[in-house]
Amino acid sequence: MPEGDSYVHAAYAARPILLDEEIVAVEGSAPSIRRYSSRIVGSTVGEVRTYGKHLFVDLDSGYSVHVHLAMNGTLRVRSSGPVRPGPARLVLVTEQGIVTVSGTKDVEADRTPALDARVLEPLGPDLIADEFDWTDFERRARKAGPDISVADFLLDQRVMAGVGNVYKNEVAFLERLNPMQSIGTLEFERLRAMAERSRTLLRANRRPGKRVTTGDWRRSLWVYGREGRPCRRCGTTIRQTWFGAPEPRVTYWCPRCQPAD
């Protein structure tokens, strides 16, 4: 499941193919990729950057390509070979290889300032970045309604950018918070602690390899995907439900470590 660390990994994989290289061909079914293909082909890639759960390819033409992998999107890199026909939303070709994005509708091209304004301005600070704006986080967190659940607070990209469903479950467990509990029952320091924990886990998983939240790659996650199995901390059976608004998401928790308040 693509989360903030997934985008860092994708950018790391794409840079050897794209960075400082000229785009010699572009394909894909995304409408704006077709519309601005003349602005993309012949341009040189100046930067491949990420912010939360978003990836940008910045071009010296003043345009950028934006990718959001959503739930099931993938970014793949090949060092050589033909541009294969298929359902890809985006195919970028340089002399170094081919980058293909598929499985997501959220691919677009536009002028860089327009993309940044449309995509980035609504988002909270990027948890995985080297610098995190705690003042902005506090302002946004205090505006969140008191009835919002811990689970939905963690997933709200307008408060902090980068947490997806795996980290939602893992952070709630590590902070000993029931994911269905409303944040109005918590002191603000508990909200800040969730952000600090999210930042720690995401940044620890910037390196390539298996996502680990436990510190042990042999048993990498605390609760996510472990319904019916014993809690790694207390032995209680992990439970699962579908919960959240506006779209319910699969949620795992330990009833003993994360009791309902």
PDB file of N, CA and C in Angstrom, residues 25-29 34 76 78 81-93 98-102:
ATOM      1  N   ALA A  25      10.506  10.476 -25.159  1.00  0.00           N
ATOM      2  CA  ALA A  25       9.172  10.026 -25.544  1.00  0.00           C
ATOM      3  C   ALA A  25       8.285  10.002 -24.313  1.00  0.00           C
ATOM      4  N   VAL A  26       6.995  10.221 -24.532  1.00  0.00           N
ATOM      5  CA  VAL A  26       6.014  10.143 -23.445  1.00  0.00           C
ATOM      6  C   VAL A  26       4.763   9.464 -23.996  1.00  0.00           C
ATOM      7  N   GLU A  27       4.206   8.565 -23.218  1.00  0.00           N
ATOM      8  CA  GLU A  27       2.968   7.881 -23.550  1.00  0.00           C
ATOM      9  C   GLU A  27       2.102   7.844 -22.301  1.00  0.00           C
ATOM     10  N   GLY A  28       0.882   7.355 -22.468  1.00  0.00           N
ATOM     11  CA  GLY A  28       0.009   7.203 -21.315  1.00  0.00           C
ATOM     12  C   GLY A  28      -1.395   7.669 -21.602  1.00  0.00           C
ATOM     13  N   SER A  29      -2.337   7.123 -20.829  1.00  0.00           N
ATOM     14  CA  SER A  29      -3.746   7.415 -21.054  1.00  0.00           C
ATOM     15  C   SER A  29      -4.251   8.624 -20.280  1.00  0.00           C
ATOM     16  N   ARG A  34      -1.366  13.615 -22.405  1.00  0.00           N
ATOM     17  CA  ARG A  34      -1.522  13.745 -23.849  1.00  0.00           C
ATOM     18  C   ARG A  34      -1.568  15.215 -24.251  1.00  0.00           C
ATOM     19  N   ARG A  76       7.053   1.668 -11.960  1.00  0.00           N
ATOM     20  CA  ARG A  76       8.063   0.670 -12.296  1.00  0.00           C
ATOM     21  C   ARG A  76       9.128   1.304 -13.188  1.00  0.00           C
ATOM     22  N   ARG A  78      12.465   0.467 -15.820  1.00  0.00           N
ATOM     23  CA  ARG A  78      13.236  -0.470 -16.641  1.00  0.00           C
ATOM     24  C   ARG A  78      14.400   0.286 -17.263  1.00  0.00           C
ATOM     25  N   GLY A  81      14.516  -1.517 -23.229  1.00  0.00           N
ATOM     26  CA  GLY A  81      13.411  -2.297 -23.777  1.00  0.00           C
ATOM     27  C   GLY A  81      12.421  -1.416 -24.491  1.00  0.00           C
ATOM     28  N   PRO A  82      11.502  -2.007 -25.215  1.00  0.00           N
ATOM     29  CA  PRO A  82      10.516  -1.237 -25.966  1.00  0.00           C
ATOM     30  C   PRO A  82       9.454  -0.634 -25.060  1.00  0.00           C
ATOM     31  N   VAL A  83       8.831   0.422 -25.524  1.00  0.00           N
ATOM     32  CA  VAL A  83       7.674   0.986 -24.831  1.00  0.00           C
ATOM     33  C   VAL A  83       6.474   0.129 -25.188  1.00  0.00           C
ATOM     34  N   ARG A  84       6.028  -0.655 -24.236  1.00  0.00           N
ATOM     35  CA  ARG A  84       4.979  -1.632 -24.514  1.00  0.00           C
ATOM     36  C   ARG A  84       3.600  -0.971 -24.483  1.00  0.00           C
ATOM     37  N   PRO A  85       2.750  -1.299 -25.450  1.00  0.00           N
ATOM     38  CA  PRO A  85       1.378  -0.792 -25.383  1.00  0.00           C
ATOM     39  C   PRO A  85       0.651  -1.420 -24.199  1.00  0.00           C
ATOM     40  N   GLY A  86      -0.300  -0.682 -23.649  1.00  0.00           N
ATOM     41  CA  GLY A  86      -1.032  -1.203 -22.507  1.00  0.00           C
ATOM     42  C   GLY A  86      -1.772  -0.095 -21.786  1.00  0.00           C
ATOM     43  N   PRO A  87      -2.285  -0.382 -20.577  1.00  0.00           N
ATOM     44  CA  PRO A  87      -3.147   0.567 -19.880  1.00  0.00           C
ATOM     45  C   PRO A  87      -2.398   1.583 -19.009  1.00  0.00           C
ATOM     46  N   ALA A  88      -1.117   1.752 -19.213  1.00  0.00           N
ATOM     47  CA  ALA A  88      -0.349   2.658 -18.355  1.00  0.00           C
ATOM     48  C   ALA A  88      -0.898   4.074 -18.424  1.00  0.00           C
ATOM     49  N   ARG A  89      -0.944   4.732 -17.273  1.00  0.00           N
ATOM     50  CA  ARG A  89      -1.358   6.129 -17.236  1.00  0.00           C
ATOM     51  C   ARG A  89      -0.229   7.060 -17.646  1.00  0.00           C
ATOM     52  N   LEU A  90       1.020   6.595 -17.467  1.00  0.00           N
ATOM     53  CA  LEU A  90       2.174   7.437 -17.787  1.00  0.00           C
ATOM     54  C   LEU A  90       3.352   6.562 -18.144  1.00  0.00           C
ATOM     55  N   VAL A  91       4.036   6.924 -19.233  1.00  0.00           N
ATOM     56  CA  VAL A  91       5.300   6.302 -19.596  1.00  0.00           C
ATOM     57  C   VAL A  91       6.263   7.420 -19.974  1.00  0.00           C
ATOM     58  N   LEU A  92       7.362   7.540 -19.249  1.00  0.00           N
ATOM     59  CA  LEU A  92       8.403   8.516 -19.543  1.00  0.00           C
ATOM     60  C   LEU A  92       9.647   7.765 -19.987  1.00  0.00           C
ATOM     61  N   VAL A  93      10.215   8.180 -21.133  1.00  0.00           N
ATOM     62  CA  VAL A  93      11.358   7.488 -21.718  1.00  0.00           C
ATOM     63  C   VAL A  93      12.533   8.456 -21.837  1.00  0.00           C
ATOM     64  N   ILE A  98      13.108   3.589 -18.844  1.00  0.00           N
ATOM     65  CA  ILE A  98      11.673   3.847 -18.939  1.00  0.00           C
ATOM     66  C   ILE A  98      11.062   3.817 -17.544  1.00  0.00           C
ATOM     67  N   VAL A  99      10.235   4.805 -17.247  1.00  0.00           N
ATOM     68  CA  VAL A  99       9.456   4.845 -16.011  1.00  0.00           C
ATOM     69  C   VAL A  99       7.986   4.734 -16.387  1.00  0.00           C
ATOM     70  N   THR A 100       7.287   3.770 -15.782  1.00  0.00           N
ATOM     71  CA  THR A 100       5.884   3.506 -16.091  1.00  0.00           C
ATOM     72  C   THR A 100       5.048   3.609 -14.819  1.00  0.00           C
ATOM     73  N   VAL A 101       3.923   4.304 -14.906  1.00  0.00           N
ATOM     74  CA  VAL A 101       2.972   4.404 -13.801  1.00  0.00           C
ATOM     75  C   VAL A 101       1.647   3.816 -14.262  1.00  0.00           C
ATOM     76  N   SER A 102       1.099   2.910 -13.473  1.00  0.00           N
ATOM     77  CA  SER A 102      -0.180   2.287 -13.804  1.00  0.00           C
ATOM     78  C   SER A 102      -0.962   2.020 -12.529  1.00  0.00           C
TER      79      SER A 102
END
